CSV table of C-alpha atoms and ligand atoms in Angstrom, one decimal:
chain,number,residue,atom,x,y,z
Q,892,MET,CA,-59.0,11.4,-15.9
Q,893,GLU,CA,-57.3,14.7,-15.3
Q,894,MET,CA,-55.9,13.2,-12.1
Q,895,GLU,CA,-54.2,10.3,-14.0
Q,896,VAL,CA,-52.6,12.7,-16.4
Q,897,PHE,CA,-51.4,14.8,-13.5
Q,898,ILE,CA,-49.8,11.8,-11.8
Q,899,ARG,CA,-48.2,10.6,-15.1
Q,900,VAL,CA,-46.6,14.1,-15.5
Q,901,LEU,CA,-45.5,14.0,-12.0
Q,902,VAL,CA,-43.9,10.6,-12.2
Q,903,SER,CA,-42.1,11.4,-15.3
Q,904,LEU,CA,-40.8,14.8,-14.0
Q,905,LEU,CA,-39.4,12.8,-10.9
Q,906,VAL,CA,-37.9,10.1,-12.9
Q,907,SER,CA,-36.2,12.6,-15.1
Q,908,GLY,CA,-35.1,14.6,-12.2
Q,909,ALA,CA,-33.6,11.6,-10.6
Q,910,LEU,CA,-31.8,10.7,-13.8
Q,911,LEU,CA,-30.5,14.2,-14.2
Q,912,ILE,CA,-29.0,14.2,-10.7
Q,913,TRP,CA,-27.5,10.8,-11.2
Q,914,GLY,CA,-26.2,11.8,-14.6
Q,915,TRP,CA,-24.5,15.0,-12.8
Q,916,ARG,CA,-23.1,13.0,-10.2
Q,917,ILE,CA,-21.5,10.5,-12.6
Q,918,LEU,CA,-20.2,13.3,-14.6
Q,919,LYS,CA,-18.7,15.0,-11.6
Q,920,TRP,CA,-17.0,11.7,-10.5
Q,921,VAL,CA,-15.5,10.8,-13.8
Q,922,TRP,CA,-14.5,14.1,-15.2
Q,923,LEU,CA,-15.3,17.4,-13.2
Q,924,LYS,CA,-13.8,16.3,-10.0
Q,925,PRO,CA,-10.6,14.6,-11.5
Q,926,LYS,CA,-10.0,17.8,-13.7
Q,927,LYS,CA,-10.5,20.1,-10.7
Q,928,LEU,CA,-8.1,18.0,-8.5
Q,929,GLU,CA,-5.7,18.0,-11.4
Q,930,LYS,CA,-5.7,21.7,-11.7
Q,931,TRP,CA,-5.2,22.3,-7.9
Q,932,LEU,CA,-2.3,19.7,-7.9
Q,933,ARG,CA,-0.6,21.5,-10.8
Q,934,GLN,CA,-1.1,24.8,-9.1
Q,935,GLN,CA,0.9,23.4,-6.1
Q,936,GLY,CA,3.8,22.4,-8.3
Q,937,VAL,CA,3.0,18.7,-8.4
Q,938,THR,CA,3.1,17.0,-11.7
Q,939,GLY,CA,1.9,13.9,-13.4
Q,940,ASN,CA,0.1,12.5,-16.6
Q,941,PRO,CA,-3.0,14.5,-17.7
Q,942,TYR,CA,-6.2,12.8,-16.5
Q,943,ARG,CA,-7.5,10.1,-18.8
Q,944,PHE,CA,-11.3,9.4,-18.8
Q,945,LEU,CA,-12.1,6.8,-16.3
Q,946,SER,CA,-9.2,4.6,-16.4
Q,947,GLY,CA,-6.4,7.1,-15.6
Q,948,ASP,CA,-2.9,5.5,-15.3
Q,949,ILE,CA,-4.1,2.1,-14.6
Q,950,ARG,CA,-4.0,0.6,-18.1
Q,951,GLU,CA,-0.5,2.0,-18.5
Q,952,ASN,CA,0.5,0.5,-15.1
Q,953,PHE,CA,-0.7,-2.8,-15.9
Q,954,SER,CA,0.9,-3.1,-19.4
Q,955,MET,CA,4.3,-1.9,-17.9
Q,956,ILE,CA,4.0,-4.5,-15.2
Q,957,ARG,CA,3.2,-7.3,-17.7
Q,958,GLN,CA,6.0,-6.4,-19.8
Q,959,ALA,CA,8.5,-6.2,-16.9
Q,960,ARG,CA,7.3,-9.7,-15.5
Q,961,SER,CA,7.6,-11.3,-18.9
Q,962,LYS,CA,11.4,-11.1,-18.5
Q,963,PRO,CA,13.4,-12.9,-15.8
Q,964,MET,CA,14.3,-10.9,-12.8
Q,965,PRO,CA,17.6,-9.1,-13.3
Q,966,LEU,CA,20.6,-10.3,-11.1
Q,967,SER,CA,21.1,-6.8,-9.7
Q,968,ASP,CA,20.3,-4.8,-6.6
Q,969,ASP,CA,18.3,-2.3,-8.8
Q,970,ILE,CA,15.0,-4.0,-8.6
Q,971,VAL,CA,12.6,-1.1,-8.5
Q,972,PRO,CA,12.3,-1.1,-12.5
Q,973,TYR,CA,11.1,-4.8,-12.2
Q,974,VAL,CA,8.9,-4.5,-9.1
Q,975,SER,CA,7.3,-1.3,-9.7
Q,976,PRO,CA,8.0,-0.1,-13.2
Q,977,PHE,CA,5.2,2.4,-13.5
Q,978,LEU,CA,6.2,4.2,-10.3
Q,979,HIS,CA,10.0,4.1,-11.3
Q,980,GLN,CA,9.3,5.6,-14.6
Q,981,HIS,CA,6.9,8.1,-13.1
Q,982,VAL,CA,9.3,9.4,-10.5
Q,983,ASN,CA,12.1,9.7,-13.1
Q,984,LYS,CA,9.9,11.6,-15.5
Q,985,TYR,CA,8.0,13.8,-13.0
Q,986,GLY,CA,10.4,14.1,-10.1
Q,987,LYS,CA,10.1,13.8,-6.3
Q,988,ASN,CA,6.5,15.4,-6.1
Q,989,SER,CA,4.2,13.8,-8.5
Q,990,PHE,CA,0.8,12.3,-8.9
Q,991,MET,CA,-0.5,9.4,-10.7
Q,992,TRP,CA,-4.3,8.4,-11.4
Q,993,ILE,CA,-5.9,5.5,-9.8
Q,994,GLY,CA,-8.8,5.7,-12.2
Q,995,PRO,CA,-10.5,8.9,-11.4
Q,996,ARG,CA,-8.7,9.4,-8.1
Q,997,PRO,CA,-5.1,11.1,-8.0
Q,998,ARG,CA,-2.5,9.5,-5.8
Q,999,VAL,CA,0.3,11.8,-4.8
Q,1000,THR,CA,3.8,10.6,-4.2
Q,1001,LEU,CA,5.9,12.5,-1.9
Q,1002,MET,CA,9.7,11.9,-1.4
Q,1003,ASP,CA,10.8,14.8,0.4
Q,1004,PRO,CA,11.3,14.0,4.1
Q,1005,GLU,CA,9.9,17.4,5.3
Q,1006,ASP,CA,6.7,16.9,3.3
Q,1007,ILE,CA,6.3,13.5,4.6
Q,1008,LYS,CA,6.7,14.6,8.1
Q,1009,ASP,CA,4.1,17.3,7.5
Q,1010,VAL,CA,1.7,14.4,6.5
Q,1011,PHE,CA,2.5,12.4,9.5
Q,1012,ASN,CA,1.8,15.4,11.8
Q,1013,LYS,CA,-1.4,16.1,10.4
Q,1014,PHE,CA,-2.8,12.7,10.7
Q,1015,ASN,CA,-6.3,14.0,11.1
Q,1016,ASP,CA,-6.2,15.7,7.7
Q,1017,PHE,CA,-4.8,12.8,6.1
Q,1018,PRO,CA,-6.6,9.5,6.9
Q,1019,LYS,CA,-5.7,6.3,5.5
Q,1020,PRO,CA,-7.2,5.0,2.3
Q,1021,ASP,CA,-10.3,2.7,2.9
Q,1022,ILE,CA,-9.3,-0.8,3.3
Q,1023,ASN,CA,-11.3,-4.1,3.3
Q,1024,PRO,CA,-13.1,-4.4,6.6
Q,1025,LEU,CA,-12.0,-7.8,6.9
Q,1026,LEU,CA,-8.4,-6.7,6.7
Q,1027,ARG,CA,-9.1,-4.3,9.6
Q,1028,LEU,CA,-10.1,-7.3,11.7
Q,1029,LEU,CA,-7.1,-9.2,10.7
Q,1030,ILE,CA,-4.5,-6.4,11.1
Q,1031,PRO,CA,-5.4,-4.3,14.0
Q,1032,GLY,CA,-2.8,-1.9,15.2
Q,1033,LEU,CA,-0.7,0.8,13.7
Q,1034,VAL,CA,-1.6,-0.3,10.1
Q,1035,SER,CA,-5.2,0.3,10.4
Q,1036,LEU,CA,-5.7,2.8,13.3
Q,1037,GLU,CA,-6.7,6.3,12.7
Q,1038,GLY,CA,-6.3,9.8,14.4
Q,1039,ASP,CA,-5.4,10.0,18.1
Q,1040,LYS,CA,-5.4,6.1,18.6
Q,1041,TRP,CA,-2.8,5.9,15.9
Q,1042,ALA,CA,-0.9,8.8,17.5
Q,1043,LYS,CA,-0.8,7.0,20.8
Q,1044,HIS,CA,0.4,3.7,19.4
Q,1045,ARG,CA,2.9,5.3,17.5
Q,1046,LYS,CA,4.3,7.1,20.5
Q,1047,ILE,CA,4.4,3.9,22.4
Q,1048,ILE,CA,6.5,2.1,19.8
Q,1049,ASN,CA,8.6,5.0,18.9
Q,1050,PRO,CA,11.3,4.6,21.5
Q,1051,ALA,CA,12.0,1.0,20.1
Q,1052,PHE,CA,13.5,2.7,17.0
Q,1053,HIS,CA,15.9,5.2,18.7
Q,1054,GLN,CA,19.5,4.6,17.6
Q,1055,ASP,CA,20.7,3.7,21.0
Q,1056,LYS,CA,18.1,0.8,21.1
Q,1057,LEU,CA,19.0,-0.3,17.7
Q,1058,LYS,CA,22.6,-0.3,18.3
Q,1059,ASN,CA,22.0,-2.8,21.3
Q,1060,MET,CA,20.3,-5.2,19.0
Q,1061,LEU,CA,23.4,-5.4,16.5
Q,1062,SER,CA,24.9,-8.4,18.2
Q,1063,ALA,CA,21.6,-10.3,17.9
Q,1064,PHE,CA,21.4,-9.4,14.2
Q,1065,TYR,CA,25.0,-10.3,13.8
Q,1066,HIS,CA,24.5,-13.7,15.4
Q,1067,SER,CA,21.4,-14.6,13.2
Q,1068,ALA,CA,23.3,-13.4,10.1
Q,1069,THR,CA,26.4,-15.5,10.9
Q,1070,GLU,CA,24.4,-18.6,11.4
Q,1071,ILE,CA,22.7,-18.4,8.0
Q,1072,THR,CA,26.1,-17.5,6.1
Q,1073,SER,CA,27.9,-20.5,7.7
Q,1074,LYS,CA,25.0,-22.7,6.7
Q,1075,TRP,CA,25.6,-21.5,3.1
Q,1076,GLU,CA,29.2,-21.8,3.3
Q,1077,LYS,CA,28.8,-25.6,4.4
Q,1078,MET,CA,26.4,-26.1,1.3
Q,1079,VAL,CA,28.9,-24.7,-1.1
Q,1080,ALA,CA,32.0,-26.6,0.5
Q,1081,MET,CA,30.2,-29.8,0.2
Q,1082,GLU,CA,29.3,-29.5,-3.6
Q,1083,GLY,CA,31.9,-26.9,-4.7
Q,1084,SER,CA,29.3,-24.6,-6.1
Q,1085,SER,CA,25.5,-24.5,-5.2
Q,1086,GLU,CA,22.4,-22.8,-6.1
Q,1087,VAL,CA,20.3,-21.7,-3.2
Q,1088,ASP,CA,16.7,-20.4,-3.0
Q,1089,VAL,CA,17.5,-17.7,-0.2
Q,1090,TRP,CA,13.9,-16.8,0.5
Q,1091,PRO,CA,13.1,-19.2,3.2
Q,1092,TYR,CA,16.5,-18.4,4.9
Q,1093,LEU,CA,15.7,-14.6,4.9
Q,1094,VAL,CA,12.2,-15.4,6.3
Q,1095,ASN,CA,14.1,-17.3,9.2
Q,1096,LEU,CA,16.6,-14.7,9.4
Q,1097,THR,CA,14.1,-11.9,9.9
Q,1098,ARG,CA,12.3,-14.0,12.4
Q,1099,ASP,CA,15.4,-15.1,14.4
Q,1100,ALA,CA,16.7,-11.6,14.6
Q,1101,ILE,CA,13.7,-9.9,15.8
Q,1102,SER,CA,12.9,-12.8,18.2
Q,1103,ARG,CA,16.5,-12.5,19.7
Q,1104,ALA,CA,16.4,-8.7,19.8
Q,1105,ALA,CA,12.8,-8.3,21.2
Q,1106,PHE,CA,12.4,-11.5,23.3
Q,1107,GLY,CA,16.0,-12.1,24.3
Q,1108,SER,CA,15.8,-15.0,26.8
Q,1109,SER,CA,12.4,-16.1,25.8
Q,1110,TYR,CA,13.7,-16.6,22.4
Q,1111,GLU,CA,11.4,-19.7,21.6
Q,1112,GLU,CA,8.4,-17.7,22.8
Q,1113,GLY,CA,9.3,-15.1,20.3
Q,1114,LYS,CA,9.5,-17.7,17.4
Q,1115,ARG,CA,6.0,-18.9,18.3
Q,1116,ILE,CA,4.7,-15.4,17.8
Q,1117,PHE,CA,6.5,-15.2,14.5
Q,1118,GLN,CA,4.7,-18.4,13.3
Q,1119,LEU,CA,1.2,-17.0,14.4
Q,1120,LEU,CA,2.1,-13.7,12.5
Q,1121,GLU,CA,3.0,-15.8,9.4
Q,1122,GLU,CA,-0.3,-17.5,9.5
Q,1123,GLN,CA,-2.0,-14.1,9.9
Q,1124,THR,CA,-0.2,-12.6,6.9
Q,1125,GLY,CA,-1.2,-15.7,4.9
Q,1126,LEU,CA,-4.9,-14.9,5.7
Q,1127,ALA,CA,-4.4,-11.1,5.1
Q,1128,ILE,CA,-3.0,-11.8,1.7
Q,1129,GLN,CA,-6.0,-13.9,0.9
Q,1130,VAL,CA,-8.3,-11.1,1.7
Q,1131,ILE,CA,-6.3,-8.5,-0.2
Q,1132,ARG,CA,-6.6,-10.9,-3.3
Q,1133,SER,CA,-10.3,-11.2,-3.0
Q,1134,VAL,CA,-13.0,-8.8,-4.0
Q,1135,TYR,CA,-14.9,-7.5,-0.9
Q,1136,ILE,CA,-18.7,-7.3,-1.6
Q,1137,PRO,CA,-20.2,-4.9,0.9
Q,1138,GLY,CA,-22.6,-6.7,3.2
Q,1139,ARG,CA,-20.7,-9.9,3.0
Q,1140,ARG,CA,-19.7,-10.0,6.6
J,2304,NAG,C1,0.0,-0.4,-10.5
J,2304,NAG,O1,-0.3,-1.8,-10.0
J,2304,NAG,C2,0.3,-2.1,-8.8
J,2304,NAG,C3,0.0,-3.5,-8.6
J,2304,NAG,O2,-1.2,-4.0,-9.0
J,2304,NAG,C4,-0.5,-1.3,-7.7
J,2304,NAG,O3,0.0,-1.7,-6.4
J,2304,NAG,C5,-0.4,0.2,-8.0
J,2304,NAG,O4,-1.3,0.8,-7.1
J,2304,NAG,C6,-0.8,0.6,-9.5
J,2304,NAG,N1,-0.7,2.0,-9.7
J,2304,NAG,C7,-1.6,2.6,-10.6
J,2304,NAG,C8,-1.2,4.0,-10.8
J,2304,NAG,O5,-2.5,2.0,-11.0
J,2305,NAG,C1,13.3,-22.3,9.1
J,2305,NAG,O1,13.1,-22.5,10.4
J,2305,NAG,C2,12.4,-23.6,10.6
J,2305,NAG,C3,11.9,-23.5,12.0
J,2305,NAG,O2,12.9,-23.2,12.9
J,2305,NAG,C4,13.1,-24.8,10.1
J,2305,NAG,O3,12.2,-25.9,10.3
J,2305,NAG,C5,13.5,-24.7,8.7
J,2305,NAG,O4,14.2,-25.8,8.4
J,2305,NAG,C6,14.2,-23.4,8.5
J,2305,NAG,N1,14.5,-23.2,7.2
J,2305,NAG,C7,15.6,-23.0,6.5
J,2305,NAG,C8,15.7,-22.8,5.0
J,2305,NAG,O5,16.7,-22.8,7.3
């Protein structure tokens, strides 16, 4: 009898202990940690909205996106307010160094090139955000690599972006762009005026220009690589849009 009481007390103690620990962790996750991070960020001169319980800035973000998308896209080069209304408003309001809340996690926006350089140089201190493991399989390389591996790949591709190299590619870009504008000119000449969906042309323009610049004589081979990349991008977008359930692999 006494043994039974003892076991009951023990079990209820364990259960309430576990509940306490869980409760503490949840409290830390949804309130204490975000508030602490907010304090530290403000001390460093980074500003943003005060943390709102659990949802952070997510709700405001979505309602601004919904509102922006309910109107037709403006015919102007200033597309940021349409594409990314929350970020646009945020940067205007809080300046170049700001944070926003993805739920209980702050995301810091840096716009000063020196700060950005600092982050890129300390690649071991600033790992990438977690990505869907399926995506990691689909887009190996710079996008998903970390640490020393990332640095190595980065070093290999760097010379391709030196100004001298880019200058050599100008004629390839010029060639591809003229091809498309002359196509458009023909369309307009035939009908006097014409509405054109430029998206497929811009896709082709990018592909052609890079194929010409990077593959030169084996231009057709370059095009094939781009077809494959397009397929891969389609798959990656499917993955991004789906919810990843751990263990699904
Ligand atoms: C706002 O929504 C966009 C599109 O879904 C997303 O990329 C961005 O991270 C969101 N920002 C915040 C602060 O929730
Ligand atoms: C884009 O390129 C593909 C393949 O070369 C071609 O079939 C298609 O007609 C091009 N699209 C446009 C809009 O020029």
